[in-house]
Short mmCIF file of C-alpha atoms and ligand atoms in Angstrom, two decimals:
data_model
loop_
_atom_site.label_atom_id
_atom_site.label_comp_id
_atom_site.label_asym_id
_atom_site.label_seq_id
_atom_site.Cartn_x
_atom_site.Cartn_y
_atom_site.Cartn_z
CA UNK P 1 18.81 98.60 153.39
CA UNK P 2 19.49 95.30 152.32
CA UNK P 3 22.21 94.74 149.94
CA UNK P 4 24.77 96.38 151.63
CA UNK P 5 28.07 95.10 150.43
CA UNK P 6 28.72 96.55 147.31
CA UNK P 7 31.82 95.94 145.58
CA UNK P 8 32.67 98.37 142.50
CA UNK P 9 35.17 98.05 140.41
CA UNK P 10 37.20 101.00 139.13
CA UNK P 11 38.89 103.98 141.30
CA UNK P 12 38.76 106.59 138.85
CA UNK P 13 35.46 109.04 138.87
CA UNK P 14 32.74 106.84 138.55
CA UNK P 15 34.16 104.50 141.42
CA UNK P 16 35.38 107.00 144.09
CA UNK P 17 31.85 108.98 143.24
CA UNK P 18 29.82 106.13 143.81
CA UNK P 19 31.49 104.91 146.98
CA UNK P 20 30.97 108.76 148.97
CA UNK P 21 27.55 107.76 148.38
CA UNK P 22 26.39 104.30 148.84
CA UNK P 23 29.17 105.05 152.14
CA UNK P 24 26.98 107.41 152.92
CA UNK P 25 23.71 105.88 152.45
CA UNK P 26 25.21 102.77 155.40
CA UNK P 27 26.49 100.76 152.97
CA UNK P 28 29.96 98.03 152.85
CA UNK P 29 32.51 99.05 150.19
CA UNK P 30 34.97 97.48 148.24
CA UNK P 31 36.44 99.22 145.54
CA UNK P 32 39.01 97.56 143.46
CA UNK P 33 41.39 98.28 140.75
CA UNK P 34 43.89 96.85 138.25
CA UNK P 35 46.27 100.07 138.70
CA UNK P 36 48.37 100.28 141.61
CA UNK P 37 47.65 102.92 142.77
CA UNK P 38 45.31 106.13 141.98
CA UNK P 39 45.82 106.88 138.58
CA UNK P 40 47.42 110.77 138.32
CA UNK P 41 47.14 111.20 134.55
CA UNK P 42 44.94 112.56 131.72
CA UNK P 43 43.55 116.17 130.58
CA UNK P 44 41.14 118.54 132.86
CA UNK P 45 37.96 117.05 132.72
CA UNK P 46 35.19 119.85 132.75
CA UNK P 47 31.13 120.23 134.24
CA UNK P 48 28.49 122.61 133.28
CA UNK P 49 25.11 123.88 134.39
CA UNK P 50 22.95 123.44 137.46
CA UNK P 51 22.57 119.84 137.33
CA UNK P 52 26.93 118.70 137.94
CA UNK P 53 26.61 121.96 140.16
CA UNK P 54 24.03 120.19 142.12
CA UNK P 55 25.13 117.39 142.10
CA UNK P 56 29.04 118.18 143.63
CA UNK P 57 27.70 120.31 146.08
CA UNK P 58 25.82 117.47 147.57
CA UNK P 59 29.06 115.78 147.88
CA UNK P 60 30.04 117.49 149.42
CA UNK P 61 33.23 118.91 147.06
CA UNK P 62 32.13 122.19 144.88
CA UNK P 63 34.74 124.16 146.24
CA UNK P 64 37.05 121.47 146.41
CA UNK P 65 36.98 121.54 142.38
CA UNK P 66 36.41 125.09 142.91
CA UNK P 67 39.64 125.71 144.31
CA UNK P 68 41.77 122.96 142.05
CA UNK P 69 40.44 124.09 138.79
CA UNK P 70 42.34 125.17 135.68
CA UNK P 71 39.72 126.54 133.02
CA UNK P 72 39.21 129.93 131.08
CA UNK P 73 42.56 129.81 129.33
CA UNK P 74 41.61 130.43 125.61
CA UNK P 75 44.02 127.61 123.01
CA UNK P 76 45.39 129.21 119.75
CA UNK P 77 45.23 127.49 117.37
CA UNK P 78 48.61 127.13 115.17
CA UNK P 79 50.45 127.06 111.20
CA UNK P 80 54.28 125.32 111.39
CA UNK P 81 55.18 128.74 111.01
CA UNK P 82 53.49 129.64 114.78
CA UNK P 83 50.89 131.75 113.23
CA UNK P 84 47.67 131.95 114.54
CA UNK P 85 44.98 131.08 112.66
CA UNK P 86 42.11 130.68 115.45
CA UNK P 87 41.51 131.00 119.12
CA UNK P 88 39.59 128.35 121.13
CA UNK P 89 37.79 129.97 123.62
CA UNK P 90 38.43 129.19 127.10
CA UNK P 91 34.67 128.63 128.02
CA UNK P 92 34.50 126.19 125.09
CA UNK P 93 37.30 123.50 126.27
CA UNK P 94 36.43 123.95 129.74
CA UNK P 95 32.90 124.73 130.29
CA UNK P 96 32.22 125.84 133.60
CA UNK P 97 34.13 124.08 136.03
CA UNK P 98 37.32 122.61 134.52
CA UNK P 99 39.86 120.11 136.63
CA UNK P 100 42.67 118.33 135.95
CA UNK P 101 41.33 114.48 135.57
CA UNK P 102 44.23 113.13 138.40
CA UNK P 103 43.23 116.33 140.93
CA UNK P 104 39.52 115.41 140.73
CA UNK P 105 40.77 111.39 141.01
CA UNK P 106 42.74 112.24 144.22
CA UNK P 107 40.10 114.34 145.88
CA UNK P 108 37.17 111.00 145.30
CA UNK P 109 39.29 108.96 146.96
CA UNK P 110 40.87 111.08 149.22
CA UNK P 111 36.47 111.76 150.58
CA UNK P 112 36.10 107.36 151.23
CA UNK P 113 39.27 105.65 151.28
CA UNK P 114 38.83 106.13 155.61
CA UNK P 115 34.80 104.90 154.84
CA UNK P 116 35.14 102.19 152.00
CA UNK P 117 37.35 99.52 151.48
CA UNK P 118 40.29 100.22 148.34
CA UNK P 119 41.92 97.37 147.40
CA UNK P 120 44.87 98.27 144.29
CA UNK P 121 46.17 95.91 141.85
CA UNK P 122 43.67 93.58 141.77
CA UNK P 123 40.65 92.20 139.07
CA UNK P 124 38.22 90.49 139.08
CA UNK P 125 38.35 87.11 137.40
CA UNK P 126 35.33 85.89 137.78
CA UNK P 127 31.53 86.16 139.02
CA UNK P 128 28.86 83.82 139.64
CA UNK P 129 25.57 84.85 140.88
CA UNK P 130 23.26 83.01 143.46
CA UNK P 131 20.02 83.94 145.03
CA UNK P 132 22.18 86.34 147.47
CA UNK P 133 25.11 87.65 146.02
CA UNK P 134 27.49 87.29 143.43
CA UNK P 135 30.21 85.02 143.95
CA UNK P 136 33.63 86.68 143.61
CA UNK P 137 37.39 85.50 142.43
CA UNK P 138 39.93 87.85 141.74
CA UNK P 139 43.53 87.37 139.70
CA UNK P 140 45.43 87.95 143.40
CA UNK P 141 42.85 88.26 146.62
CA UNK P 142 40.90 85.82 148.00
CA UNK P 143 37.16 85.26 146.87
CA UNK P 144 34.53 87.17 148.37
CA UNK P 145 30.98 86.75 148.44
CA UNK P 146 29.20 90.40 147.84
CA UNK P 147 24.86 91.85 148.00
CA UNK P 148 26.20 94.18 144.78
CA UNK P 149 28.82 94.66 141.78
CA UNK P 150 29.54 97.90 140.41
CA UNK P 151 31.30 98.07 136.66
CA UNK P 152 32.56 101.42 137.24
CA UNK P 153 35.79 100.54 134.91
CA UNK P 154 35.65 102.25 131.97
CA UNK P 155 35.15 102.27 128.43
CA UNK P 156 37.64 98.19 128.07
CA UNK P 157 34.95 97.13 131.47
CA UNK P 158 36.49 94.27 132.76
CA UNK P 159 32.94 93.70 134.50
CA UNK P 160 30.94 94.57 131.15
CA UNK P 161 32.69 91.80 129.91
CA UNK P 162 32.16 88.94 132.34
CA UNK P 163 28.56 89.86 132.82
CA UNK P 164 27.48 90.64 130.02
CA UNK P 165 29.72 89.63 127.37
CA UNK P 166 32.90 90.40 125.37
CA UNK P 167 33.99 95.04 124.13
CA UNK P 168 33.01 93.45 120.40
CA UNK P 169 29.40 93.10 120.99
CA UNK P 170 29.55 97.05 122.68
CA UNK P 171 32.50 99.64 121.81
CA UNK P 172 32.23 100.72 118.77
CA UNK P 173 35.82 102.52 117.62
CA UNK P 174 35.39 105.76 115.56
CA UNK P 175 38.71 105.88 113.71
CA UNK P 176 40.88 108.02 115.97
CA UNK P 177 42.99 107.51 119.15
CA UNK P 178 44.19 109.71 121.87
CA UNK P 179 47.63 109.76 123.61
CA UNK P 180 48.34 112.01 126.61
CA UNK P 181 52.81 112.02 127.58
CA UNK P 182 54.12 113.95 130.26
CA UNK P 183 56.80 115.74 128.02
CA UNK P 184 57.92 117.49 131.18
CA UNK P 185 58.85 121.10 130.07
CA UNK P 186 58.55 120.70 126.99
CA UNK P 187 54.54 120.16 127.10
CA UNK P 188 54.85 123.47 128.77
CA UNK P 189 54.47 122.72 131.94
CA UNK P 190 52.02 124.93 132.61
CA UNK P 191 53.71 128.30 132.10
CA UNK P 192 53.76 128.64 127.75
CA UNK P 193 50.94 129.74 126.11
CA UNK P 194 48.16 127.34 125.19
CA UNK P 195 48.20 125.83 121.72
CA UNK P 196 47.31 122.99 118.69
CA UNK P 197 48.52 122.77 115.64
CA UNK P 198 47.16 120.35 113.17
CA UNK P 199 47.81 118.22 110.25
CA UNK P 200 45.23 116.51 107.89
CA UNK P 201 44.12 113.20 110.09
CA UNK P 202 46.75 114.18 112.85
CA UNK P 203 46.95 117.25 115.80
CA UNK P 204 49.50 117.87 119.13
CA UNK P 205 48.29 119.85 121.49
CA UNK P 206 50.90 121.46 124.29
CA UNK P 207 51.30 124.62 126.73
CA UNK P 208 48.80 125.84 129.65
CA UNK P 209 46.90 124.15 132.79
CA UNK P 210 46.26 121.41 131.28
CA UNK P 211 48.93 119.60 130.42
CA UNK P 212 49.94 116.80 129.48
CA UNK P 213 50.47 117.29 126.21
CA UNK P 214 48.36 115.45 123.80
CA UNK P 215 48.04 114.48 120.64
CA UNK P 216 44.23 113.14 118.58
CA UNK P 217 45.82 111.03 115.49
CA UNK P 218 43.27 108.99 113.07
CA UNK P 219 44.11 104.92 112.80
CA UNK P 220 42.50 101.84 111.77
CA UNK P 221 42.36 99.75 115.27
CA UNK P 222 45.50 99.16 116.43
CA UNK P 223 46.83 95.67 118.78
CA UNK P 224 49.10 97.10 121.64
CA UNK P 225 49.25 95.94 125.52
CA UNK P 226 47.05 98.70 126.84
CA UNK P 227 49.74 98.06 129.95
CA UNK P 228 52.60 98.76 128.56
CA UNK P 229 53.74 102.33 128.31
CA UNK P 230 56.99 101.44 126.10
CA UNK P 231 54.00 99.87 123.39
CA UNK P 232 52.64 102.97 123.79
CA UNK P 233 55.15 105.31 122.84
CA UNK P 234 56.30 103.60 120.00
CA UNK P 235 53.14 103.82 118.47
CA UNK P 236 52.39 107.76 118.78
CA UNK P 237 56.21 108.25 117.40
CA UNK P 238 55.26 106.19 114.06
CA UNK P 239 51.70 107.77 113.66
CA UNK P 240 52.96 111.20 113.93
CA UNK P 241 56.40 110.71 111.63
CA UNK P 242 56.93 113.21 108.94
CA UNK P 243 55.25 116.17 110.92
CA UNK P 244 55.83 119.18 110.57
CA UNK P 245 55.79 122.30 113.73
CA UNK P 246 57.76 120.88 116.07
CA UNK P 247 56.77 117.61 115.82
CA UNK P 248 60.14 116.31 115.30
CA UNK P 249 61.41 117.43 119.13
CA UNK P 250 58.25 116.64 120.73
CA UNK P 251 58.66 113.11 120.17
CA UNK P 252 62.11 112.78 119.91
CA UNK P 253 61.52 113.45 123.88
CA UNK P 254 58.42 110.90 124.32
CA UNK P 255 61.40 108.07 125.25
CA UNK P 256 61.64 109.49 128.16
CA UNK P 257 58.09 110.68 128.74
CA UNK P 258 57.63 109.86 132.56
CA UNK P 259 53.64 108.71 131.86
CA UNK P 260 51.66 107.75 129.00
CA UNK P 261 47.98 107.15 127.58
CA UNK P 262 47.04 105.82 124.64
CA UNK P 263 43.80 104.60 123.77
CA UNK P 264 41.05 104.95 121.44
CA UNK P 265 38.71 106.89 120.70
CA UNK P 266 35.56 104.88 121.34
CA UNK P 267 31.95 105.08 121.56
CA UNK P 268 30.33 102.60 124.40
CA UNK P 269 26.34 101.34 123.23
CA UNK P 270 25.20 98.98 125.46
CA UNK P 271 21.37 97.69 125.51
CA UNK P 272 21.12 97.48 129.18
CA UNK P 273 22.34 98.96 132.36
CA UNK P 274 21.79 96.58 135.00
CA UNK P 275 21.96 91.82 135.10
CA UNK P 276 20.34 90.60 138.09
CA UNK P 277 22.71 91.96 140.79
CA UNK P 278 26.05 93.40 138.32
CA UNK P 279 24.57 97.24 137.19
CA UNK P 280 27.17 99.11 134.73
CA UNK P 281 28.41 103.09 135.85
CA UNK P 282 30.22 105.44 133.95
CA UNK P 283 32.75 104.91 130.87
CA UNK P 284 31.59 101.71 131.30
CA UNK P 285 28.53 102.11 130.32
CA UNK P 286 27.32 105.19 128.28
CA UNK P 287 31.30 106.29 127.85
CA UNK P 288 32.39 108.17 124.16
CA UNK P 289 36.49 109.22 124.25
CA UNK P 290 37.02 113.12 124.12
CA UNK P 291 32.93 114.30 123.70
CA UNK P 292 33.42 116.26 126.84
CA UNK P 293 30.43 114.67 128.68
CA UNK P 294 31.50 111.21 130.14
CA UNK P 295 33.03 113.18 133.64
CA UNK P 296 29.29 115.16 134.48
CA UNK P 297 27.36 111.62 133.13
CA UNK P 298 29.52 109.69 135.78
CA UNK P 299 28.91 111.83 138.35
CA UNK P 300 25.39 112.27 138.27
CA UNK P 301 25.25 108.21 137.07
CA UNK P 302 26.86 107.92 140.51
CA UNK P 303 23.90 110.60 141.82
CA UNK P 304 20.78 108.63 140.49
CA UNK P 305 22.24 104.81 141.37
CA UNK P 306 23.42 105.39 144.33
CA UNK P 307 20.14 107.45 145.99
CA UNK P 308 17.75 104.82 143.46
CA UNK P 309 19.14 101.83 145.86
CA UNK P 310 18.66 104.30 148.65
CA UNK P 311 14.77 104.46 148.17
CA UNK P 312 14.30 101.43 147.11
CA UNK P 313 15.37 100.51 150.35
CA UNK P 314 18.03 98.58 148.73
CA UNK P 315 16.39 96.16 146.50
CA UNK P 316 18.58 96.20 143.40
CA UNK P 317 16.04 95.10 140.95
CA UNK P 318 14.16 97.68 141.82
CA UNK P 319 16.64 99.83 141.73
CA UNK P 320 18.58 99.52 138.99
CA UNK P 321 15.23 99.50 136.49
CA UNK P 322 14.97 103.17 138.28
CA UNK P 323 18.68 103.87 137.30
CA UNK P 324 17.99 102.79 134.32
CA UNK P 325 14.95 104.45 133.16
CA UNK P 326 15.33 107.83 135.08
CA UNK P 327 19.25 107.89 133.13
CA UNK P 328 19.20 106.77 129.70
CA UNK P 329 17.44 109.70 127.96
CA UNK P 330 20.45 111.77 129.83
CA UNK P 331 23.26 109.57 128.65
CA UNK P 332 21.87 110.32 125.68
CA UNK P 333 24.68 113.09 124.81
CA UNK P 334 27.20 109.04 125.04
CA UNK P 335 26.03 107.95 121.52
CA UNK P 336 25.66 111.59 119.29
CA UNK P 337 29.15 112.39 117.78
CA UNK P 338 33.16 111.98 117.89
CA UNK P 339 35.36 114.09 118.81
CA UNK P 340 37.68 113.20 116.54
CA UNK P 341 37.24 114.70 112.77
CA UNK P 342 36.61 117.68 115.06
CA UNK P 343 40.25 117.36 117.18
CA UNK P 344 41.93 116.51 114.66
CA UNK P 345 40.25 117.11 110.70
CA UNK P 346 41.12 114.60 108.29
CA UNK P 347 40.90 116.96 105.36
CA UNK P 348 42.72 120.90 104.95
CA UNK P 349 39.20 122.08 104.15
CA UNK P 350 38.35 120.68 107.06
CA UNK P 351 40.70 122.08 109.42
CA UNK P 352 40.55 125.57 107.64
CA UNK P 353 35.95 124.60 108.36
CA UNK P 354 36.61 123.63 112.36
CA UNK P 355 38.74 126.61 112.78
CA UNK P 356 36.62 129.27 111.65
CA UNK P 357 33.28 127.94 113.88
CA UNK P 358 35.62 129.30 116.28
CA UNK P 359 35.60 132.97 114.67
CA UNK P 360 32.05 133.18 114.52
CA UNK P 361 30.45 134.22 117.69
CA UNK P 362 26.92 132.97 117.07
CA UNK P 363 28.60 129.41 116.52
CA UNK P 364 30.20 129.67 119.17
CA UNK P 365 27.24 129.90 122.05
CA UNK P 366 25.42 127.78 119.67
CA UNK P 367 27.15 125.15 120.42
CA UNK P 368 27.68 126.33 123.75
CA UNK P 369 23.71 126.94 124.21
CA UNK P 370 23.79 122.67 123.10
CA UNK P 371 25.97 121.57 125.46
CA UNK P 372 24.16 122.93 128.20
CA UNK P 373 20.77 121.67 127.02
CA UNK P 374 22.16 118.26 127.56
CA UNK P 375 23.88 118.62 130.41
CA UNK P 376 21.32 119.50 132.72
CA UNK P 377 18.65 117.77 130.96
CA UNK P 378 17.02 115.09 133.65
CA UNK P 379 15.45 115.90 136.84
CA UNK P 380 17.02 115.32 139.60
CA UNK P 381 15.82 113.96 142.25
CA UNK P 382 16.95 115.29 145.53
CA UNK P 383 17.39 111.13 147.63
CA UNK P 384 19.61 112.34 150.67
CA UNK P 385 16.08 112.44 153.27
C1 FAD D 401 44.24 107.81 133.20
C2 FAD D 401 43.67 108.62 132.42
C3 FAD D 401 43.13 109.36 131.77
C4 FAD D 401 42.05 110.16 131.19
N1 FAD D 401 42.59 111.20 130.55
C5 FAD D 401 41.65 111.86 130.23
C6 FAD D 401 41.63 112.56 129.55
O1 FAD D 401 42.35 113.67 129.11
N2 FAD D 401 40.15 113.44 129.23
C7 FAD D 401 38.85 112.43 129.38
O2 FAD D 401 37.88 113.53 128.79
N3 FAD D 401 39.20 111.72 129.43
C8 FAD D 401 40.18 111.16 130.58
N4 FAD D 401 40.08 110.06 130.87
C9 FAD D 401 38.58 109.36 130.62
C10 FAD D 401 37.84 110.08 132.08
O3 FAD D 401 37.88 109.86 133.47
C11 FAD D 401 36.35 109.27 132.12
O4 FAD D 401 35.76 109.63 130.48
C12 FAD D 401 35.02 109.63 132.57
O5 FAD D 401 35.30 110.62 133.75
C13 FAD D 401 34.30 108.02 133.04
O6 FAD D 401 35.10 108.06 134.13
P1 FAD D 401 35.11 106.50 134.43
O7 FAD D 401 35.36 106.71 136.21
O8 FAD D 401 33.59 106.21 134.27
O9 FAD D 401 36.32 105.59 133.75
P2 FAD D 401 37.60 105.67 133.87
O10 FAD D 401 38.39 107.54 134.20
O11 FAD D 401 38.07 105.27 132.18
O12 FAD D 401 38.47 104.82 134.70
C14 FAD D 401 38.04 103.07 134.63
C15 FAD D 401 38.68 103.18 136.27
O13 FAD D 401 38.82 101.48 135.91
C16 FAD D 401 39.73 100.92 136.47
N5 FAD D 401 40.34 99.74 135.96
C17 FAD D 401 40.45 99.68 134.40
N6 FAD D 401 40.30 97.94 134.69
C18 FAD D 401 40.13 97.70 135.28
C19 FAD D 401 39.98 95.78 136.09
N7 FAD D 401 40.00 95.03 135.42
N8 FAD D 401 39.71 95.69 137.11
C20 FAD D 401 40.06 97.18 137.96
N9 FAD D 401 39.87 98.50 137.70
C21 FAD D 401 39.93 98.56 136.40
C22 FAD D 401 41.36 102.03 135.67
O14 FAD D 401 42.12 101.97 135.85
C23 FAD D 401 40.32 102.83 135.84
O15 FAD D 401 40.64 103.84 136.52
C24 FAD D 401 40.88 109.01 131.40
C25 FAD D 401 41.16 107.87 132.29
C26 FAD D 401 42.20 107.38 132.51
C27 FAD D 401 41.93 106.63 133.55
#
């Protein structure tokens, strides 16, 4: 293979998954991550259907994902008096195989840290393409040159901004924010039953094995520093002011939250995945926050991108074209819908309608069949031999 030195920006799911394959195919891989360590946190993420299973199995992590799975737990929708209104079946929220995002990120890091170079606490500041590579400068480290650069740095991708243009050209705000906050014992600490409480335009879910506490609320775009937890705590508390049920008690513990992650529900739409020697992968290219497909798309996308590079002998022009051609159709699910109105319906009527869908076995089966179809809608090639 030519083009064997590859820089990947982002060490969450897409980045380490690609690193795993590229190292196996003989590349020299560097992963740069802005956070100081592999980032913990996040709710459970899920896999469904034969395509996800096959890729996890070929990666050699299927058994370990199964060992760490959380899935299969029902969640009860309650009113302010804790009266049950509906039960969301575990098979709906958890897919076929469910694992906490932080556990999956850690597992992928563990499987690649000895074969790839990881640089934490740094970020790319410029990308300059030459005939033979990409010259890269960093916030902290010395400049280096790589054959290829991959942006696997999420919805707010830094690589996309540097190589394709400003975020406003590619990211659509979907009118909602979500927050995950580790509230200690208050969020159930894995023992309490999983419950979801709604008021028009806001939702709080606590308890159960998917911890931490999970909030979704309707909001216009907010201006804040995504790396400042104190600002995020204040925004969360402001969004839930005056709420019923246990919201005042939960909000009172937010200032002491050991971990918080607050971000918008956004959709990424790019007109192409690659420009020259730079290519996008995962949420950076086809993110749709909480859409339920992000992690599956990242894992399958990494498999196809690495496989196409191998099949093209490292010729990035051929490989990136093939990756886009073969993957765009599969990633179309990311262009549809928004989880916001479903998780936090804007009116009481919409709340009742949403709850009603969980009481209908027919509708549930239909939704499950549809998601299964999207998750398996690709002809997977076997690039390994
Ligand atoms: C902390 C965290 C919690 C999450 N929680 C959930 C959840 O509860 N439910 C859900 O459905 N999805 C969640 N996600 C998103 C989910 O991981 C993705 O939708 C999906 O797995 C695709 O992953 P990705 O690797 O493409 O992007 P992401 O998982 O978003 O990862 C992007 C990575 O790039 C890093 N990064 C960002 N900017 C830079 C930069 N300038 N330089 C270097 N690295 C950079 C980020 O720190 C992050 O590690 C979460 C992501 C993170 C990072």
